[in-house]
Amino acid sequence: MSASESQIFIVDDDDAIRDALGWLFRSRGHAVRTWPSAEALLDSGEIAHCGCLVLDIRMDGMSGLELFGWLREHSHTLPVIFLTGHGDVPMAVDAIKQGAFDFVEKPFNDNELVDRALAALAMHRQQVSKRAALQAIEERVAQLTQREIEVMERVLAGQMNKVIASDLGVTMRTVEVHRARIFEKMGVRSAVELAQVLATRK
Amino acid sequence: MSASESQIFIVDDDDAIRDALGWLFRSRGHAVRTWPSAEALLDSGEIAHCGCLVLDIRMDGMSGLELFGWLREHSHTLPVIFLTGHGDVPMAVDAIKQGAFDFVEKPFNDNELVDRALAALAMHRQQVSKRAALQAIEERVAQLTQREIEVMERVLAGQMNKVIASDLGVTMRTVEVHRARIFEKMGVRSAVELAQVLATRK
DNA sequence: GGGACCATTGTGGATATCCGCAACCGGCCG
DNA sequence: CGGCCGGTTGCGGATATCCACAATGGTCCC
C-alpha cells in the first residue's frame, strides 16, 4: 500500500516532544505514528510500514544511532532524520556520512522539519520502486539454472554461440536452447535487451 | 602524473595552522601545498593538480564553503575536508550532504586528519580513473555522426536491422553500414558489447 | 573544380541466429 | 517404476547479420 509506506515514524522518549511532533505532522495531514523507544518500535514489527523515521539521538536503552545501525545491518534502508538536543559535529558528520537523511538540532523549525520529512518520504518511495525493480530482476536471475547462467555470462561477454559451445564442450544447438530459455526466463527478446536489463543492477 | 594528482592542498588564512598542517603532512612523506586564501589557489591555476583539499571554513574573502561551491559548479570534483573552529552542526550537515569528504573540528587529531586525507586521496584516484573511462566513452560517442546515433539508439533498443531501416526510411544495407561504423568507432564487436559499454555511463 | 566526408544503395555470398520437431540420458521423487 | 526436470543433440529451414566490392549524390571547404 502506498499509504502504509507513507507513514512517518517518530521515536523519542520525551512524551512532550513525541506528542508535539505527532501533532505537528497530523495537523498537516500526514500519517504518523509515534514510539517511546527504539525497542518499542522494533518489537512492534511495524518497521516495514515506515517511510521516514524521525529519531531522537539520546534515548534510554537503544539510542537513535544504535537503531540506525541496526536497521542498516538488517538492510532496512529507509530515510532517517535525527533529532539532537546538543550540537555534536562529529556525531552529525558521521551520521550523514553513514547515510542518514538529515540531522536536525532542537529546537527545530516546524516547517523545515516537515519539509525534510516529506522529502525523505519522496526519496523513500523512489527507493522502494527502484528496489522492487531490482528485486524483480534478481528473481528472474534466480530462476535460471546453473548451466543457463554459465551460458548467459558468455553471451553477455559478447561471445558467439559457437565459441560458447566449444568453451563449454557442447554443441551449438545446446547453446541455442539455453539461450532461448534465458531470454524467455529473463523476459527479453535479444542479447542486447538482456545486457540492458542486467546493467541496471551493479 | 600520479604524483601531481596525489598532492594535498591546504587553504587556511592562519599562517600558524597552515604551516603546522604543511609540516604535518610533509613529515609523513606526503606531497602538500599550502595557500593563504581561496583566491590565491584559484588564481594559481593549480587546482587541477589537487588530489585532496583541506579547507578552512572561515576565511577572509572567499570562504571555504564558497570555494567548495565554486568547485562543484565548475565540475572540479575533488574530495574536500573542511576544518572549522567552532562546531556548527547545520553547516557540517549541509557540507557533507553536498558532498564534502569530511568536516573536522579544531583542534583535530593529527593522525586522524592524515588518515582522512589519505582516504580522500585514494577516493580521488578512483574518481579520476573512473572519469577517464567515462570520458573515453563520451569521446567515442562524439565521433559518431547524427545518423549513426539514430541507428545506435535503435540498435540499443533491440530493434532488428530491417525494423530500423523502415523506421528511418532507408534500406537494410544502409543500416548495416551504419552499424558497422558504429561498432568500429565505439571499439566494440557486437551490439551486446556496445550495450555493456554504454551502460557504464548513466 | 577537386577532395573529404557523409548518407545512401545494390549484389551476392559467408556466417550466425532462431526455432519447431524429435529424441536420449541421468537424477530425483512419490 | 513412471513422471518430471535439466542437459544434451540432430535435422532442416527461415531469418538475420556481416562484409567485400562497387557506386551515386550532396555538402562543405580550400
Coordinates of C-alpha atoms (C1' of nucleotides) in Angstrom, one line a residue:
Chain A
M1 CA 0.0 0.0 0.0
S2 CA 1.2 3.4 -0.8
A3 CA -0.4 4.7 2.4
S4 CA 1.3 2.2 4.6
E5 CA 4.7 3.2 3.2
S6 CA 4.0 6.9 3.5
Q7 CA 3.9 6.8 7.3
I8 CA 6.2 8.9 9.3
F9 CA 7.5 7.2 12.4
I10 CA 8.7 9.2 15.3
V11 CA 10.8 7.7 18.1
D12 CA 11.5 9.9 21.1
D13 CA 11.4 9.0 24.8
D14 CA 10.3 12.5 25.7
D15 CA 6.5 12.4 25.9
A16 CA 6.2 16.1 25.2
I17 CA 8.3 16.2 22.1
R18 CA 6.7 13.0 20.8
D19 CA 3.3 14.4 21.2
A20 CA 4.3 17.7 19.7
L21 CA 5.8 16.0 16.7
G22 CA 2.8 13.8 16.3
W23 CA 0.5 16.8 16.4
L24 CA 2.8 18.7 14.0
F25 CA 2.5 16.2 11.3
R26 CA -1.1 15.2 11.8
S27 CA -2.1 18.8 11.7
R28 CA -0.7 19.0 8.3
G29 CA -2.5 15.8 7.2
H30 CA 0.4 13.4 7.2
A31 CA 0.1 9.8 8.5
V32 CA 2.3 9.5 11.6
R33 CA 3.0 7.0 14.4
T34 CA 5.0 7.6 17.5
W35 CA 7.1 5.3 19.7
P36 CA 8.6 5.9 23.1
S37 CA 11.7 3.9 22.4
A38 CA 13.7 2.1 19.7
E39 CA 12.8 -1.2 21.3
A40 CA 9.1 -0.5 21.2
L41 CA 9.3 0.2 17.5
L42 CA 11.4 -2.9 16.7
D43 CA 9.2 -5.1 18.9
S44 CA 6.1 -3.9 17.2
G45 CA 7.2 -5.4 13.9
E46 CA 5.8 -2.3 12.2
I47 CA 9.1 -1.1 10.8
A48 CA 8.3 -2.3 7.3
H49 CA 5.5 0.2 7.2
C50 CA 7.7 3.1 7.8
G51 CA 8.6 5.6 5.1
C52 CA 10.5 8.1 7.1
L53 CA 12.0 7.8 10.6
V54 CA 12.4 10.8 12.8
L55 CA 14.7 9.6 15.5
D56 CA 15.9 11.2 18.8
I57 CA 19.6 10.6 19.3
R58 CA 19.7 10.4 23.0
M59 CA 17.3 7.8 24.5
D60 CA 17.3 5.4 27.3
G61 CA 18.1 1.9 26.1
M62 CA 18.9 1.7 22.4
S63 CA 20.0 5.1 21.2
G64 CA 18.9 6.6 17.9
L65 CA 22.3 5.9 16.4
E66 CA 22.2 2.3 17.5
L67 CA 18.7 1.8 16.0
F68 CA 20.1 3.4 12.8
G69 CA 23.0 1.0 12.8
W70 CA 20.7 -2.0 13.4
L71 CA 18.5 -1.0 10.5
R72 CA 21.4 -0.7 8.2
E73 CA 22.7 -4.1 9.2
H74 CA 19.4 -5.6 8.5
S75 CA 19.0 -4.0 5.1
H76 CA 16.1 -1.8 6.3
T77 CA 17.1 1.1 4.1
L78 CA 14.8 4.0 5.0
P79 CA 15.5 7.7 5.4
V80 CA 16.3 8.7 9.0
I81 CA 16.1 12.2 10.3
F82 CA 18.0 12.5 13.6
L83 CA 17.0 14.9 16.3
T84 CA 19.5 16.1 18.8
G85 CA 19.5 18.4 21.7
H86 CA 23.1 19.3 21.8
G87 CA 25.2 20.2 18.8
D88 CA 27.8 17.5 18.3
V89 CA 29.5 18.0 14.9
P90 CA 31.5 14.7 14.8
M91 CA 28.3 12.8 15.5
A92 CA 26.3 14.7 12.9
V93 CA 29.0 14.3 10.3
D94 CA 29.3 10.6 11.0
A95 CA 25.5 10.1 10.8
I96 CA 25.2 11.8 7.5
K97 CA 28.2 10.0 6.1
Q98 CA 26.6 6.7 7.1
G99 CA 23.6 7.6 5.1
A100 CA 21.3 9.5 7.5
F101 CA 18.9 11.7 5.6
D102 CA 19.3 14.6 7.9
F103 CA 20.5 15.7 11.3
V104 CA 18.5 18.4 13.0
E105 CA 19.2 20.2 16.2
K106 CA 16.5 21.1 18.7
P107 CA 14.8 23.4 18.8
F108 CA 13.9 22.9 15.2
N109 CA 11.8 24.9 12.8
D110 CA 8.4 23.2 12.4
N111 CA 8.1 23.9 8.7
E112 CA 11.6 22.9 7.9
L113 CA 11.3 19.6 9.7
V114 CA 8.0 18.8 7.9
D115 CA 9.6 19.7 4.6
R116 CA 12.6 17.4 5.3
A117 CA 10.3 14.6 6.3
L118 CA 8.3 14.9 3.2
A119 CA 11.4 15.0 1.1
A120 CA 12.5 11.9 2.9
L121 CA 9.2 10.2 2.1
A122 CA 9.6 11.1 -1.5
M123 CA 13.1 9.6 -1.6
H124 CA 11.8 6.5 0.1
R125 CA 9.1 6.0 -2.4
Q126 CA 11.8 6.2 -5.1
Q127 CA 14.0 3.8 -3.3
V128 CA 11.1 1.3 -2.9
S129 CA 10.2 1.3 -6.5
K130 CA 13.8 1.1 -7.6
R131 CA 14.4 -1.8 -5.2
A132 CA 11.3 -3.5 -6.4
A133 CA 12.6 -3.3 -10.0
L134 CA 16.0 -4.7 -8.9
Q135 CA 14.2 -7.4 -6.9
A136 CA 12.2 -8.4 -10.0
I137 CA 15.4 -8.8 -11.9
E138 CA 17.1 -10.9 -9.2
E139 CA 14.1 -13.1 -9.1
R140 CA 14.3 -13.8 -12.8
V141 CA 18.0 -14.5 -12.5
A142 CA 17.3 -16.9 -9.6
Q143 CA 15.0 -18.9 -12.0
L144 CA 18.0 -19.6 -14.2
T145 CA 19.7 -23.0 -13.8
Q146 CA 23.4 -23.1 -13.2
R147 CA 24.1 -24.0 -16.8
E148 CA 22.0 -21.2 -18.1
I149 CA 23.9 -18.7 -16.0
E150 CA 27.2 -20.0 -17.4
V151 CA 25.8 -19.5 -20.9
M152 CA 24.4 -16.1 -20.0
E153 CA 27.8 -14.9 -18.8
R154 CA 29.4 -15.7 -22.1
V155 CA 26.5 -14.2 -24.1
L156 CA 27.0 -11.0 -22.1
A157 CA 30.7 -11.2 -22.8
G158 CA 29.8 -11.0 -26.5
Q159 CA 30.9 -14.5 -27.4
M160 CA 29.3 -16.2 -30.4
N161 CA 27.3 -19.3 -29.9
K162 CA 29.9 -21.5 -31.4
V163 CA 32.6 -20.1 -29.2
I164 CA 30.4 -20.7 -26.1
A165 CA 29.7 -24.2 -27.4
S166 CA 33.3 -25.2 -27.7
D167 CA 34.0 -23.3 -24.5
L168 CA 31.5 -25.4 -22.6
G169 CA 32.2 -28.6 -24.5
V170 CA 28.7 -28.9 -26.0
T171 CA 27.2 -28.3 -29.4
M172 CA 25.9 -25.1 -30.8
R173 CA 22.4 -26.4 -30.7
T174 CA 22.6 -26.9 -26.9
V175 CA 23.8 -23.3 -26.5
E176 CA 20.9 -22.1 -28.7
V177 CA 18.4 -23.9 -26.5
H178 CA 19.9 -22.4 -23.3
R179 CA 20.0 -19.0 -24.9
A180 CA 16.3 -19.2 -25.8
R181 CA 15.4 -20.3 -22.3
I182 CA 17.5 -17.5 -20.8
F183 CA 15.7 -14.9 -22.9
E184 CA 12.4 -16.4 -22.0
K185 CA 13.0 -16.5 -18.3
M186 CA 14.5 -13.1 -18.3
G187 CA 11.6 -11.7 -20.2
V188 CA 13.8 -10.2 -23.0
R189 CA 13.9 -10.9 -26.7
S190 CA 17.6 -10.3 -27.5
A191 CA 21.0 -10.3 -26.0
V192 CA 21.1 -6.5 -26.2
E193 CA 17.9 -6.2 -24.1
L194 CA 19.4 -8.7 -21.7
A195 CA 22.5 -6.6 -21.3
Q196 CA 20.4 -3.5 -20.8
V197 CA 18.4 -5.2 -18.1
L198 CA 21.3 -6.6 -16.2
A199 CA 23.2 -3.4 -16.5
T200 CA 20.5 -1.8 -14.4
R201 CA 21.9 -3.6 -11.4
K202 CA 25.5 -3.1 -10.3
Chain B
M1 CA 51.1 12.2 -13.4
S2 CA 50.2 10.2 -10.4
A3 CA 52.3 12.4 -8.2
S4 CA 50.7 15.7 -9.4
E5 CA 47.3 14.2 -8.6
S6 CA 48.4 13.0 -5.2
Q7 CA 49.1 16.4 -3.8
I8 CA 47.3 17.6 -0.8
F9 CA 46.2 21.2 -0.9
I10 CA 45.7 23.2 2.2
V11 CA 43.9 26.5 2.3
D12 CA 43.9 28.5 5.5
D13 CA 44.4 32.2 6.2
D14 CA 46.0 31.4 9.6
D15 CA 49.8 31.2 9.0
A16 CA 50.4 29.1 12.0
I17 CA 47.8 26.5 11.2
R18 CA 48.8 26.4 7.5
D19 CA 52.4 25.9 8.5
A20 CA 51.5 23.3 11.0
L21 CA 49.4 21.4 8.5
G22 CA 52.1 21.6 5.9
W23 CA 54.6 20.3 8.3
L24 CA 52.3 17.5 9.5
F25 CA 51.8 16.1 6.0
R26 CA 55.4 16.6 4.9
S27 CA 56.8 15.0 7.9
R28 CA 54.9 11.9 6.9
G29 CA 56.1 12.0 3.4
H30 CA 53.1 13.3 1.6
A31 CA 53.2 15.9 -1.1
V32 CA 51.4 19.1 0.1
R33 CA 51.0 22.6 -1.0
T34 CA 49.5 25.4 1.1
W35 CA 47.6 28.6 0.1
P36 CA 46.7 31.6 2.2
S37 CA 43.3 32.1 0.6
A38 CA 40.8 30.5 -1.8
E39 CA 41.5 33.3 -4.3
A40 CA 45.2 32.5 -4.2
L41 CA 44.5 28.9 -5.0
L42 CA 42.1 29.7 -7.8
D43 CA 44.4 32.3 -9.3
S44 CA 47.3 30.0 -9.4
G45 CA 45.6 27.7 -11.8
E46 CA 47.0 24.7 -9.9
I47 CA 43.7 23.4 -8.8
A48 CA 43.8 20.6 -11.4
H49 CA 46.8 19.1 -9.6
C50 CA 45.0 18.8 -6.4
G51 CA 44.0 15.3 -5.1
C52 CA 42.6 16.4 -1.7
L53 CA 41.7 19.8 -0.5
V54 CA 41.9 20.7 3.2
L55 CA 39.9 23.8 3.6
D56 CA 39.3 26.2 6.4
I57 CA 35.7 27.3 6.7
R58 CA 36.2 30.8 8.0
M59 CA 38.5 32.9 5.9
D60 CA 38.6 36.5 4.7
G61 CA 37.3 36.9 1.2
M62 CA 36.0 33.7 -0.3
S63 CA 35.1 31.3 2.5
G64 CA 35.8 27.6 2.4
L65 CA 32.2 26.8 1.6
E66 CA 32.1 29.3 -1.2
L67 CA 35.2 27.8 -2.7
F68 CA 33.6 24.4 -2.3
G69 CA 30.5 25.6 -4.1
W70 CA 32.6 27.2 -6.9
L71 CA 34.4 23.9 -7.5
R72 CA 31.2 22.0 -7.6
E73 CA 29.7 24.4 -10.1
H74 CA 32.8 24.1 -12.3
S75 CA 32.8 20.3 -12.2
H76 CA 36.0 20.2 -10.2
T77 CA 35.0 17.2 -8.3
L78 CA 37.6 16.5 -5.7
P79 CA 37.4 15.5 -2.1
V80 CA 37.3 18.3 0.4
I81 CA 38.0 18.1 4.1
F82 CA 36.6 21.1 6.0
L83 CA 38.3 22.5 9.0
T84 CA 36.3 24.6 11.4
G85 CA 37.0 26.3 14.7
H86 CA 33.5 26.4 16.1
G87 CA 31.1 23.5 16.0
D88 CA 28.2 24.3 13.7
V89 CA 26.0 21.3 13.2
P90 CA 23.8 22.6 10.4
M91 CA 26.8 23.8 8.4
A92 CA 28.6 20.5 8.9
V93 CA 25.5 18.5 7.9
D94 CA 25.0 20.7 4.9
A95 CA 28.6 20.4 3.8
I96 CA 28.6 16.6 4.0
K97 CA 25.2 16.3 2.2
Q98 CA 26.6 18.4 -0.6
G99 CA 29.4 16.0 -1.0
A100 CA 32.2 17.2 1.3
F101 CA 34.5 14.3 2.2
D102 CA 34.8 15.2 5.8
F103 CA 34.2 18.0 8.3
V104 CA 36.7 18.3 11.1
E105 CA 36.6 20.5 14.2
K106 CA 39.7 22.2 15.5
P107 CA 41.6 21.2 17.4
F108 CA 41.9 18.0 15.5
N109 CA 43.9 14.8 16.0
D110 CA 46.9 14.8 13.7
N111 CA 46.8 11.1 12.9
E112 CA 43.1 11.2 12.2
L113 CA 43.4 14.1 9.8
V114 CA 46.2 12.5 7.9
D115 CA 44.2 9.2 7.7
R116 CA 41.2 11.1 6.3
A117 CA 43.3 13.0 3.8
L118 CA 44.9 9.8 2.6
A119 CA 41.5 8.2 2.3
A120 CA 40.4 11.2 0.3
L121 CA 43.4 10.9 -2.0
A122 CA 42.6 7.2 -2.6
M123 CA 39.0 8.1 -3.4
H124 CA 40.1 10.8 -5.7
R125 CA 42.4 8.4 -7.6
Q126 CA 39.4 6.1 -8.1
Q127 CA 37.3 9.0 -9.3
V128 CA 39.9 10.1 -11.7
S129 CA 40.3 6.8 -13.3
K130 CA 36.6 6.3 -13.5
R131 CA 36.1 9.7 -15.0
A132 CA 38.8 9.0 -17.5
A133 CA 37.0 5.8 -18.6
L134 CA 33.7 7.7 -19.0
Q135 CA 35.5 10.5 -20.8
A136 CA 36.9 8.0 -23.3
I137 CA 33.4 6.6 -23.9
E138 CA 32.0 10.1 -24.5
E139 CA 34.8 10.9 -26.9
R140 CA 33.9 7.9 -28.9
V141 CA 30.2 8.8 -28.9
A142 CA 31.2 12.2 -30.0
Q143 CA 32.8 10.8 -33.1
L144 CA 29.5 9.3 -34.3
T145 CA 27.5 11.2 -36.9
Q146 CA 23.9 12.2 -36.2
R147 CA 22.7 9.4 -38.3
E148 CA 24.8 6.9 -36.6
I149 CA 23.4 7.9 -33.3
E150 CA 19.9 7.5 -34.5
V151 CA 20.8 4.0 -35.6
M152 CA 22.6 3.2 -32.4
E153 CA 19.7 4.2 -30.3
R154 CA 17.5 1.8 -32.2
V155 CA 20.1 -1.0 -32.0
L156 CA 20.3 -0.5 -28.2
A157 CA 16.5 -0.7 -28.1
G158 CA 16.9 -4.2 -29.5
Q159 CA 15.4 -3.4 -32.9
M160 CA 16.3 -5.6 -35.9
N161 CA 18.0 -4.0 -38.8
K162 CA 15.0 -4.3 -41.0
V163 CA 12.9 -2.5 -38.4
I164 CA 15.4 0.2 -38.1
A165 CA 15.5 0.5 -41.8
S166 CA 11.8 1.0 -42.3
D167 CA 11.8 3.2 -39.2
L168 CA 14.4 5.6 -40.7
G169 CA 13.1 5.2 -44.3
V170 CA 16.2 3.6 -45.6
T171 CA 17.3 0.2 -46.8
M172 CA 18.7 -2.5 -44.6
R173 CA 22.0 -2.2 -46.4
T174 CA 22.3 1.3 -45.2
V175 CA 21.6 0.3 -41.6
E176 CA 24.2 -2.4 -41.9
V177 CA 26.8 0.1 -43.0
H178 CA 26.0 2.5 -40.1
R179 CA 26.0 -0.4 -37.7
A180 CA 29.4 -1.4 -38.8
R181 CA 30.7 2.1 -38.5
I182 CA 29.2 2.4 -35.0
F183 CA 30.9 -0.7 -33.8
E184 CA 34.2 0.4 -35.4
K185 CA 34.1 3.9 -33.8
M186 CA 32.9 2.6 -30.5
G187 CA 35.6 -0.1 -30.4
V188 CA 33.2 -3.0 -29.9
R189 CA 32.5 -6.0 -31.9
S190 CA 28.8 -6.6 -31.2
A191 CA 25.6 -4.9 -30.1
V192 CA 25.9 -6.7 -26.7
E193 CA 29.3 -5.2 -26.1
L194 CA 28.0 -1.8 -27.2
A195 CA 25.2 -2.1 -24.6
Q196 CA 27.7 -3.0 -21.9
V197 CA 29.9 -0.1 -22.7
L198 CA 27.2 2.4 -22.8
A199 CA 25.5 1.0 -19.7
T200 CA 28.7 2.0 -17.8
R201 CA 27.6 5.6 -18.0
K202 CA 24.3 6.8 -16.7
Chain C
dG1 C1' 37.0 22.3 -59.6
dG2 C1' 38.8 18.7 -56.7
dG3 C1' 38.8 16.4 -52.3
dA4 C1' 36.9 15.0 -47.9
dC5 C1' 33.1 13.4 -45.5
dC6 C1' 28.6 11.6 -45.1
dA7 C1' 24.4 9.1 -46.4
dT8 C1' 22.7 6.0 -49.4
dT9 C1' 22.0 1.6 -52.2
dG10 C1' 22.9 -2.8 -54.8
dT11 C1' 24.7 -7.7 -55.4
dG12 C1' 26.0 -11.8 -53.6
dG13 C1' 27.9 -14.8 -50.6
dA14 C1' 29.6 -16.4 -46.0
dT15 C1' 28.1 -16.7 -41.2
dA16 C1' 25.2 -16.6 -37.3
dT17 C1' 20.9 -16.8 -35.1
dC18 C1' 16.3 -18.5 -34.2
dC19 C1' 13.0 -22.4 -33.9
dG20 C1' 9.9 -26.4 -34.4
dC21 C1' 10.0 -31.2 -34.1
dA22 C1' 12.0 -35.2 -32.1
dA23 C1' 14.8 -37.8 -29.1
dC24 C1' 18.2 -39.7 -25.4
dC25 C1' 20.0 -39.8 -20.8
dG26 C1' 20.6 -39.3 -15.8
dG27 C1' 18.9 -37.9 -11.3
dC28 C1' 15.3 -37.2 -8.1
dC29 C1' 10.7 -38.2 -6.1
dG30 C1' 6.3 -40.1 -4.9
Chain D
dC1 C1' 8.8 -47.9 -11.6
dG2 C1' 6.9 -43.9 -14.1
dG3 C1' 7.0 -39.0 -14.3
dC4 C1' 9.3 -34.6 -14.2
dC5 C1' 13.3 -31.8 -14.9
dG6 C1' 17.6 -30.4 -16.8
dG7 C1' 21.1 -31.1 -20.1
dT8 C1' 22.1 -32.7 -24.4
dT9 C1' 21.9 -33.4 -29.6
dG10 C1' 20.3 -33.8 -34.6
dC11 C1' 17.9 -32.0 -38.7
dG12 C1' 16.3 -28.6 -41.6
dG13 C1' 14.6 -24.4 -42.8
dA14 C1' 13.6 -19.4 -42.1
dT15 C1' 15.8 -15.2 -40.7
dA16 C1' 19.3 -12.1 -39.6
dT17 C1' 23.8 -10.4 -39.6
dC18 C1' 28.4 -9.4 -41.5
dC19 C1' 31.2 -7.9 -45.4
dA20 C1' 33.8 -7.1 -49.7
dC21 C1' 33.3 -4.8 -53.9
dA22 C1' 31.3 -1.1 -56.2
dA23 C1' 28.8 3.1 -57.0
dT24 C1' 25.8 7.6 -56.7
dG25 C1' 24.6 12.2 -54.9
dG26 C1' 25.0 16.1 -51.7
dT27 C1' 27.6 19.4 -48.7
dC28 C1' 31.4 22.0 -47.3
dC29 C1' 36.0 23.9 -47.9
dC30 C1' 40.5 25.1 -49.9

